[in-house]
DNA sequence: CATTTCACCTGGTGGC
DNA sequence: TGCCACCAGGTGAAAT
């Protein structure tokens, strides 16, 4: 599943290839599901605009769009990959994959494609006018400080794993990195968020930062069908300590990794290291 | 308000 | 070999 490291990898790849390019025209599929903004509105909004830059906020890829000749952002195209979404930069003559929902052709001859079998992804177009730009609801796990991090969980009764997945609190952490971060911090996923000690919270904050940074360096985790903007897989799945390692020996102590359900999500942990 | 559950989707898997 | 029930999980709406 695309989470912060995967989305960051894709955003960087797309930015490197299309920054400064001009959108010639855009085509969208006729499904209703992946479109937060009506397809026609998006097609009209994108056409003719310049791509100022592409970056990540939480799990969202934000394309800053402007007018020819200026660097000012006048609109944004926001892509959320959901579970199976892919954002690819290709040539227009390549075969069109099944479940392609958007094709954005550029003046350079390149084409941006959004492919999403499950259609859990979201495509949104925003005119900025006097409105402020898009910002994710939760805090950025890569840069959040000690006090602010602790404050997110104070008094909360839900499981820490569930709290980490809540994008209103932290944005960018999904099932993989919640499990990996909790393992790295030696915290049992079912612990009540509000009951964690100051030391445990700080361990968790640093563990998340470490795991996410390492994952970005390796181009993300390719489980299910994640690939970057060039269609290339990441390598962080090879470094996973617990995620999808049910029954395998813990890399730290050899105990078999267990899988339980927390907040309706498959959750992997080491009963000894995180006991 | 906080928290939990469910619907949205399709491809892959395992059982028969 | 083929069929089908079931599972995966990000998110937002509905329920508790």
Short mmCIF file of C-alpha atoms (C1' of nucleotides) in Angstrom, two decimals:
data_model
loop_
_atom_site.label_atom_id
_atom_site.label_comp_id
_atom_site.label_asym_id
_atom_site.label_seq_id
_atom_site.Cartn_x
_atom_site.Cartn_y
_atom_site.Cartn_z
CA UNK A 1 0.00 0.00 0.00
CA UNK A 2 1.33 3.40 -0.80
CA UNK A 3 2.15 5.20 2.44
CA UNK A 4 4.44 8.14 3.14
CA UNK A 5 7.68 6.63 1.72
CA UNK A 6 6.00 5.29 -1.41
CA UNK A 7 4.12 8.55 -2.02
CA UNK A 8 7.30 10.56 -1.43
CA UNK A 9 9.19 8.39 -3.90
CA UNK A 10 6.51 8.82 -6.56
CA UNK A 11 6.19 12.57 -5.99
CA UNK A 12 9.95 13.04 -6.38
CA UNK A 13 9.99 10.93 -9.53
CA UNK A 14 7.08 12.76 -11.11
CA UNK A 15 8.49 16.16 -10.13
CA UNK A 16 11.86 15.34 -11.72
CA UNK A 17 10.19 14.46 -15.02
CA UNK A 18 7.38 16.96 -15.44
CA UNK A 19 8.34 20.13 -13.53
CA UNK A 20 8.02 23.09 -15.87
CA UNK A 21 6.11 21.10 -18.47
CA UNK A 22 2.83 22.36 -19.90
CA UNK A 23 -0.36 20.28 -19.90
CA UNK A 24 -1.75 19.95 -23.42
CA UNK A 25 -4.89 18.05 -22.57
CA UNK A 26 -6.31 15.61 -20.04
CA UNK A 27 -8.56 12.57 -20.37
CA UNK A 28 -10.47 10.92 -17.54
CA UNK A 29 -12.42 7.67 -17.31
CA UNK A 30 -16.18 7.71 -16.88
CA UNK A 31 -16.24 6.00 -13.49
CA UNK A 32 -17.49 8.08 -10.61
CA UNK A 33 -15.45 6.45 -7.89
CA UNK A 34 -11.91 7.88 -8.09
CA UNK A 35 -13.03 11.44 -8.77
CA UNK A 36 -13.44 13.81 -5.86
CA UNK A 37 -13.89 16.59 -8.40
CA UNK A 38 -16.02 15.92 -11.49
CA UNK A 39 -13.93 14.55 -14.36
CA UNK A 40 -14.98 17.32 -16.73
CA UNK A 41 -14.00 20.01 -14.24
CA UNK A 42 -10.58 18.40 -13.86
CA UNK A 43 -10.05 18.07 -17.60
CA UNK A 44 -10.91 21.74 -18.18
CA UNK A 45 -8.87 22.88 -15.20
CA UNK A 46 -5.71 21.00 -16.14
CA UNK A 47 -5.65 21.84 -19.84
CA UNK A 48 -3.21 24.63 -20.71
CA UNK A 49 -1.72 24.93 -17.26
CA UNK A 50 1.96 24.68 -16.36
CA UNK A 51 3.27 22.24 -13.75
CA UNK A 52 5.11 24.41 -11.24
CA UNK A 53 6.14 21.54 -8.96
CA UNK A 54 5.05 18.19 -7.56
CA UNK A 55 5.40 17.26 -3.90
CA UNK A 56 3.98 15.10 -1.11
CA UNK A 57 1.78 16.08 1.83
CA UNK A 58 0.77 13.15 4.03
CA UNK A 59 -0.27 10.46 1.57
CA UNK A 60 -1.31 13.04 -1.03
CA UNK A 61 0.64 13.97 -4.15
CA UNK A 62 0.11 17.66 -4.84
CA UNK A 63 0.78 19.06 -8.31
CA UNK A 64 1.10 22.84 -8.14
CA UNK A 65 -0.28 24.31 -11.35
CA UNK A 66 0.26 27.75 -12.81
CA UNK A 67 -0.05 29.85 -15.94
CA UNK A 68 2.51 30.09 -18.70
CA UNK A 69 5.35 32.47 -17.95
CA UNK A 70 4.93 32.70 -14.17
CA UNK A 71 5.85 30.54 -11.19
CA UNK A 72 2.74 31.43 -9.24
CA UNK A 73 0.41 28.58 -8.27
CA UNK A 74 -3.17 29.17 -9.36
CA UNK A 75 -4.55 25.66 -9.00
CA UNK A 76 -3.69 22.23 -7.60
CA UNK A 77 -4.20 18.71 -8.85
CA UNK A 78 -4.24 16.40 -5.84
CA UNK A 79 -3.72 12.65 -6.24
CA UNK A 80 -4.36 10.10 -3.51
CA UNK A 81 -3.33 6.58 -4.44
CA UNK A 82 -5.61 4.71 -2.06
CA UNK A 83 -4.54 1.07 -1.94
CA UNK A 84 -3.63 0.19 -5.49
CA UNK A 85 -3.22 3.53 -7.24
CA UNK A 86 -0.23 4.21 -9.48
CA UNK A 87 0.94 7.52 -10.89
CA UNK A 88 3.23 6.95 -13.84
CA UNK A 89 5.14 9.12 -16.27
CA UNK A 90 5.23 7.40 -19.65
CA UNK A 91 5.30 8.00 -23.35
CA UNK A 92 1.84 8.41 -24.93
CA UNK A 93 2.27 5.52 -27.36
CA UNK A 94 2.82 2.85 -24.68
CA UNK A 95 0.06 0.30 -24.06
CA UNK A 96 -2.67 1.63 -21.78
CA UNK A 97 -2.99 -0.54 -18.66
CA UNK A 98 -6.36 -1.80 -17.48
CA UNK A 99 -8.00 0.50 -14.94
CA UNK A 100 -6.36 3.63 -16.31
CA UNK A 101 -8.49 6.52 -15.03
CA UNK A 102 -6.48 9.56 -16.07
CA UNK A 103 -4.15 10.44 -18.95
CA UNK A 104 -2.54 13.86 -18.86
CA UNK A 105 -0.57 14.65 -21.99
CA UNK A 106 2.26 17.17 -21.78
CA UNK A 107 3.82 19.55 -24.28
CA UNK A 108 7.15 17.69 -23.96
CA UNK A 109 5.50 14.56 -25.33
CA UNK A 110 5.39 12.78 -21.99
CA UNK A 111 2.18 11.58 -20.39
CA UNK A 112 1.11 11.24 -16.76
CA UNK A 113 -1.18 8.27 -16.10
CA UNK A 114 -3.21 7.35 -13.07
CA UNK A 115 -4.00 3.64 -12.85
CA UNK A 116 -6.07 2.20 -10.01
CA UNK A 117 -7.69 -1.23 -10.09
CA UNK A 118 -9.54 -0.89 -6.79
CA UNK A 119 -10.57 2.71 -7.34
CA UNK A 120 -9.90 3.58 -3.69
CA UNK A 121 -7.73 6.43 -4.90
CA UNK A 122 -8.92 10.03 -5.25
CA UNK A 123 -8.31 12.70 -7.87
CA UNK A 124 -9.14 16.27 -6.93
CA UNK A 125 -8.78 19.61 -8.69
CA UNK A 126 -8.75 22.93 -6.84
CA UNK A 127 -8.76 26.45 -8.17
CA UNK A 128 -6.87 28.50 -5.62
CA UNK A 129 -8.17 32.05 -6.14
CA UNK A 130 -8.09 33.51 -2.65
CA UNK A 131 -8.52 30.06 -1.10
CA UNK A 132 -5.55 28.61 0.71
CA UNK A 133 -3.90 25.53 -0.74
CA UNK A 134 -4.34 21.94 0.26
CA UNK A 135 -2.84 20.79 3.51
CA UNK A 136 -3.13 17.38 5.16
CA UNK A 137 -5.11 17.29 8.38
CA UNK A 138 -2.59 15.49 10.56
CA UNK A 139 0.99 16.32 11.54
CA UNK A 140 3.97 15.25 9.46
CA UNK A 141 5.65 12.28 11.18
CA UNK A 142 9.04 13.15 9.68
CA UNK A 143 9.27 16.57 11.32
CA UNK A 144 6.96 16.53 14.35
CA UNK A 145 8.62 17.42 17.68
CA UNK A 146 8.57 15.62 21.02
CA UNK A 147 5.89 17.68 22.77
CA UNK A 148 3.54 17.90 19.83
CA UNK A 149 3.83 14.15 19.21
CA UNK A 150 3.00 13.30 22.82
CA UNK A 151 0.05 15.68 22.76
CA UNK A 152 -1.55 13.78 19.86
CA UNK A 153 -2.15 10.75 22.05
CA UNK A 154 -2.83 12.29 25.44
CA UNK A 155 -6.00 10.93 27.06
CA UNK A 156 -6.84 8.67 24.14
CA UNK A 157 -8.24 5.24 24.88
CA UNK A 158 -7.87 3.62 21.48
CA UNK A 159 -5.00 1.27 20.62
CA UNK A 160 -1.75 3.02 19.68
CA UNK A 161 -1.81 1.18 16.35
CA UNK A 162 -5.25 2.61 15.58
CA UNK A 163 -4.09 6.10 16.60
CA UNK A 164 -1.08 5.89 14.26
CA UNK A 165 -3.38 5.04 11.36
CA UNK A 166 -5.65 8.02 12.06
CA UNK A 167 -4.72 10.60 9.42
CA UNK A 168 -6.32 13.39 11.46
CA UNK A 169 -3.55 12.90 14.01
CA UNK A 170 -0.51 11.88 11.94
CA UNK A 171 -0.61 11.93 8.17
CA UNK A 172 1.31 9.45 6.08
CA UNK A 173 1.56 6.41 8.35
CA UNK A 174 -0.34 3.34 7.14
CA UNK A 175 -0.42 -0.31 8.06
CA UNK A 176 3.14 -1.18 7.08
CA UNK A 177 4.94 1.65 8.86
CA UNK A 178 2.68 1.57 11.91
CA UNK A 179 3.68 -2.07 12.48
CA UNK A 180 7.35 -1.48 11.68
CA UNK A 181 7.54 1.64 13.85
CA UNK A 182 5.92 -0.08 16.83
CA UNK A 183 8.36 -2.98 16.50
CA UNK A 184 11.32 -0.62 16.31
CA UNK A 185 10.07 1.12 19.46
CA UNK A 186 9.30 -2.20 21.23
CA UNK A 187 5.68 -1.28 21.86
CA UNK A 188 2.74 -3.72 21.75
CA UNK A 189 0.23 -2.48 19.10
CA UNK A 190 -2.76 -3.01 21.42
CA UNK A 191 -1.48 -0.68 24.14
CA UNK A 192 -3.84 2.21 24.83
CA UNK A 193 -2.41 5.33 23.19
CA UNK A 194 -2.97 7.50 26.26
CA UNK A 195 -1.21 5.03 28.55
CA UNK A 196 2.17 5.17 26.85
CA UNK A 197 4.95 6.70 28.95
CA UNK A 198 6.88 9.78 27.94
CA UNK A 199 9.86 7.55 27.14
CA UNK A 200 7.80 5.17 25.01
CA UNK A 201 6.28 8.03 23.05
CA UNK A 202 9.69 9.48 22.30
CA UNK A 203 10.98 6.06 21.27
CA UNK A 204 8.01 5.73 18.93
CA UNK A 205 8.47 9.18 17.42
CA UNK A 206 12.13 8.48 16.66
CA UNK A 207 11.40 4.93 15.46
CA UNK A 208 8.86 6.19 12.94
CA UNK A 209 11.25 8.82 11.68
CA UNK A 210 14.04 6.26 11.30
CA UNK A 211 11.87 3.67 9.57
CA UNK A 212 10.28 6.19 7.19
CA UNK A 213 13.65 7.73 6.31
CA UNK A 214 15.18 4.32 5.61
CA UNK A 215 12.16 3.33 3.51
CA UNK A 216 12.39 6.48 1.40
CA UNK A 217 16.08 5.76 0.79
CA UNK A 218 15.14 2.32 -0.54
CA UNK A 219 12.34 3.62 -2.75
CA UNK A 220 9.48 2.38 -0.57
CA UNK A 221 7.99 -1.07 0.07
CA UNK A 222 6.69 -3.04 -2.90
CA UNK A 223 3.95 -5.18 -1.42
CA UNK A 224 0.84 -5.76 -3.53
CA UNK A 225 1.55 -3.70 -6.63
CA UNK A 226 3.39 -0.54 -5.66
CA UNK A 227 5.84 0.91 -8.19
CA UNK A 228 7.36 4.37 -8.57
CA UNK A 229 6.72 6.92 -11.32
CA UNK A 230 8.88 4.88 -13.71
CA UNK A 231 7.19 1.59 -12.86
CA UNK A 232 10.16 0.43 -10.78
CA UNK A 233 9.69 -1.47 -7.50
CA UNK A 234 11.05 -0.41 -4.11
CA UNK A 235 13.23 -2.50 -1.83
CA UNK A 236 12.14 -1.73 1.71
CA UNK A 237 9.90 -4.81 1.87
CA UNK A 238 13.16 -6.77 2.20
CA UNK A 239 13.92 -4.86 5.40
CA UNK A 240 10.55 -5.43 7.08
CA UNK A 241 10.89 -6.82 10.59
CA UNK A 242 7.25 -7.75 11.22
CA UNK A 243 4.90 -6.67 8.42
CA UNK A 244 3.70 -9.77 6.54
CA UNK A 245 6.23 -11.93 8.38
CA UNK A 246 3.65 -13.98 10.30
CA UNK A 247 5.20 -17.19 11.66
CA UNK A 248 8.73 -16.22 10.61
CA UNK A 249 11.43 -15.74 13.26
CA UNK A 250 11.88 -12.25 14.71
CA UNK A 251 15.06 -10.69 13.31
CA UNK A 252 16.02 -9.56 16.81
CA UNK A 253 15.15 -12.52 19.07
CA UNK A 254 13.98 -15.41 16.88
CA UNK A 255 10.48 -15.62 18.34
CA UNK A 256 7.78 -16.28 15.76
CA UNK A 257 6.03 -13.13 14.56
CA UNK A 258 2.32 -13.06 15.42
CA UNK A 259 -0.57 -11.60 13.47
CA UNK A 260 -3.61 -10.18 15.25
CA UNK A 261 -6.45 -7.82 14.35
CA UNK A 262 -6.29 -4.26 15.70
CA UNK A 263 -8.80 -1.66 14.57
CA UNK A 264 -9.88 -4.13 11.88
CA UNK A 265 -6.38 -4.21 10.39
CA UNK A 266 -3.93 -7.07 10.12
CA UNK A 267 -1.28 -6.27 12.72
CA UNK A 268 2.11 -7.95 12.98
CA UNK A 269 4.36 -7.94 16.05
CA UNK A 270 6.92 -9.88 18.04
CA UNK A 271 5.34 -11.20 21.27
CA UNK A 272 8.70 -11.13 23.04
CA UNK A 273 10.26 -7.86 21.84
CA UNK A 274 6.97 -5.99 22.09
CA UNK A 275 5.46 -7.95 24.99
"C1'" DC B 1 -16.90 14.32 20.93
"C1'" DA B 2 -14.39 9.82 20.71
"C1'" DT B 3 -14.38 5.52 18.88
"C1'" DT B 4 -15.93 1.58 16.13
"C1'" DT B 5 -17.93 -0.46 12.18
"C1'" DC B 6 -18.98 -0.72 7.52
"C1'" DA B 7 -19.10 0.22 2.49
"C1'" DC B 8 -16.52 1.15 -1.32
"C1'" DC B 9 -13.66 -1.87 -5.04
"C1'" DT B 10 -11.04 -5.80 -7.67
"C1'" DG B 11 -7.29 -9.18 -7.94
"C1'" DG B 12 -5.19 -12.91 -5.75
"C1'" DT B 13 -5.59 -16.94 -2.90
"C1'" DG B 14 -7.07 -21.21 -0.97
"C1'" DG B 15 -10.56 -24.73 -0.48
"C1'" DC B 16 -13.33 -28.09 -2.70
"C1'" DT C 1 -9.19 -27.24 -14.16
"C1'" DG C 2 -12.81 -24.32 -12.55
"C1'" DC C 3 -15.60 -21.98 -9.45
"C1'" DC C 4 -16.39 -19.18 -5.49
"C1'" DA C 5 -16.13 -17.36 -0.88
"C1'" DC C 6 -13.04 -14.62 1.28
"C1'" DC C 7 -9.35 -11.37 2.32
"C1'" DA C 8 -6.30 -7.31 1.63
"C1'" DG C 9 -6.67 -2.05 3.65
"C1'" DG C 10 -7.15 3.82 3.01
"C1'" DT C 11 -10.80 6.59 3.82
"C1'" DG C 12 -15.12 8.71 4.88
"C1'" DA C 13 -19.75 8.09 6.32
"C1'" DA C 14 -22.75 6.01 9.54
"C1'" DA C 15 -23.48 3.89 13.82
"C1'" DT C 16 -22.52 3.42 18.70
#
